[in-house]
Amino acid sequence: MLKYIKWIAAMMLTVSMLVSCKEDFPVDEDGLLITTRSQCYVSNFELLGPDLQTVRVENAVIDTTAQTIKVKVFYGTDLKNLYPQFSLVTDAKLDPKIIGKEDFSDLSKPKQYTVVSGNRKIRKTYTVNLTVQTP
């Protein structure tokens, strides 16, 4: 009899664990949790060279109204091998994803990145304007 009680208790525990883990949390195509947050902005921007050291002369100027990022890099920087790093508001994500080095060598065509809010309903495209320090 004790054997059956233990077996029933184990089955009930298993069923309760399965039911509690079966909650349906919405996730996007990247497997990230979709939240109710509608904020959508860049809070910080960094630009690293191939040696993973900063190439910025000064802090980037981020205009969340105009959705622009202005950054000046050192003279002689290899613009074809830069690693941009964005700090975003909580639960937001960046599109396109940055998976490695980026080519910023064509200064006449600034790079654009879209910040997508936590609820995935608001999208704001930021333009990264790069200038090179004069020698």
Tab-separated table of C-alpha atoms in Angstrom, residues 45 82-86 94-102 113:
chain	number	residue	atom	x	y	z
A	45	PHE	CA	27.165	53.523	-28.422
A	82	LEU	CA	34.906	47.941	-36.707
A	83	TYR	CA	32.752	46.375	-34.039
A	84	PRO	CA	29.756	48.564	-33.103
A	85	GLN	CA	28.199	48.013	-29.698
A	86	PHE	CA	24.786	49.372	-28.772
A	94	LEU	CA	18.564	45.568	-32.598
A	95	ASP	CA	17.868	44.824	-36.247
A	96	PRO	CA	19.979	43.808	-38.087
A	97	LYS	CA	21.843	41.795	-35.505
A	98	ILE	CA	25.536	42.550	-35.153
A	99	ILE	CA	27.392	39.265	-35.418
A	100	GLY	CA	30.908	40.504	-36.096
A	101	LYS	CA	32.879	43.281	-37.681
A	102	GLU	CA	31.160	45.897	-39.807
A	113	TYR	CA	20.182	50.084	-37.367
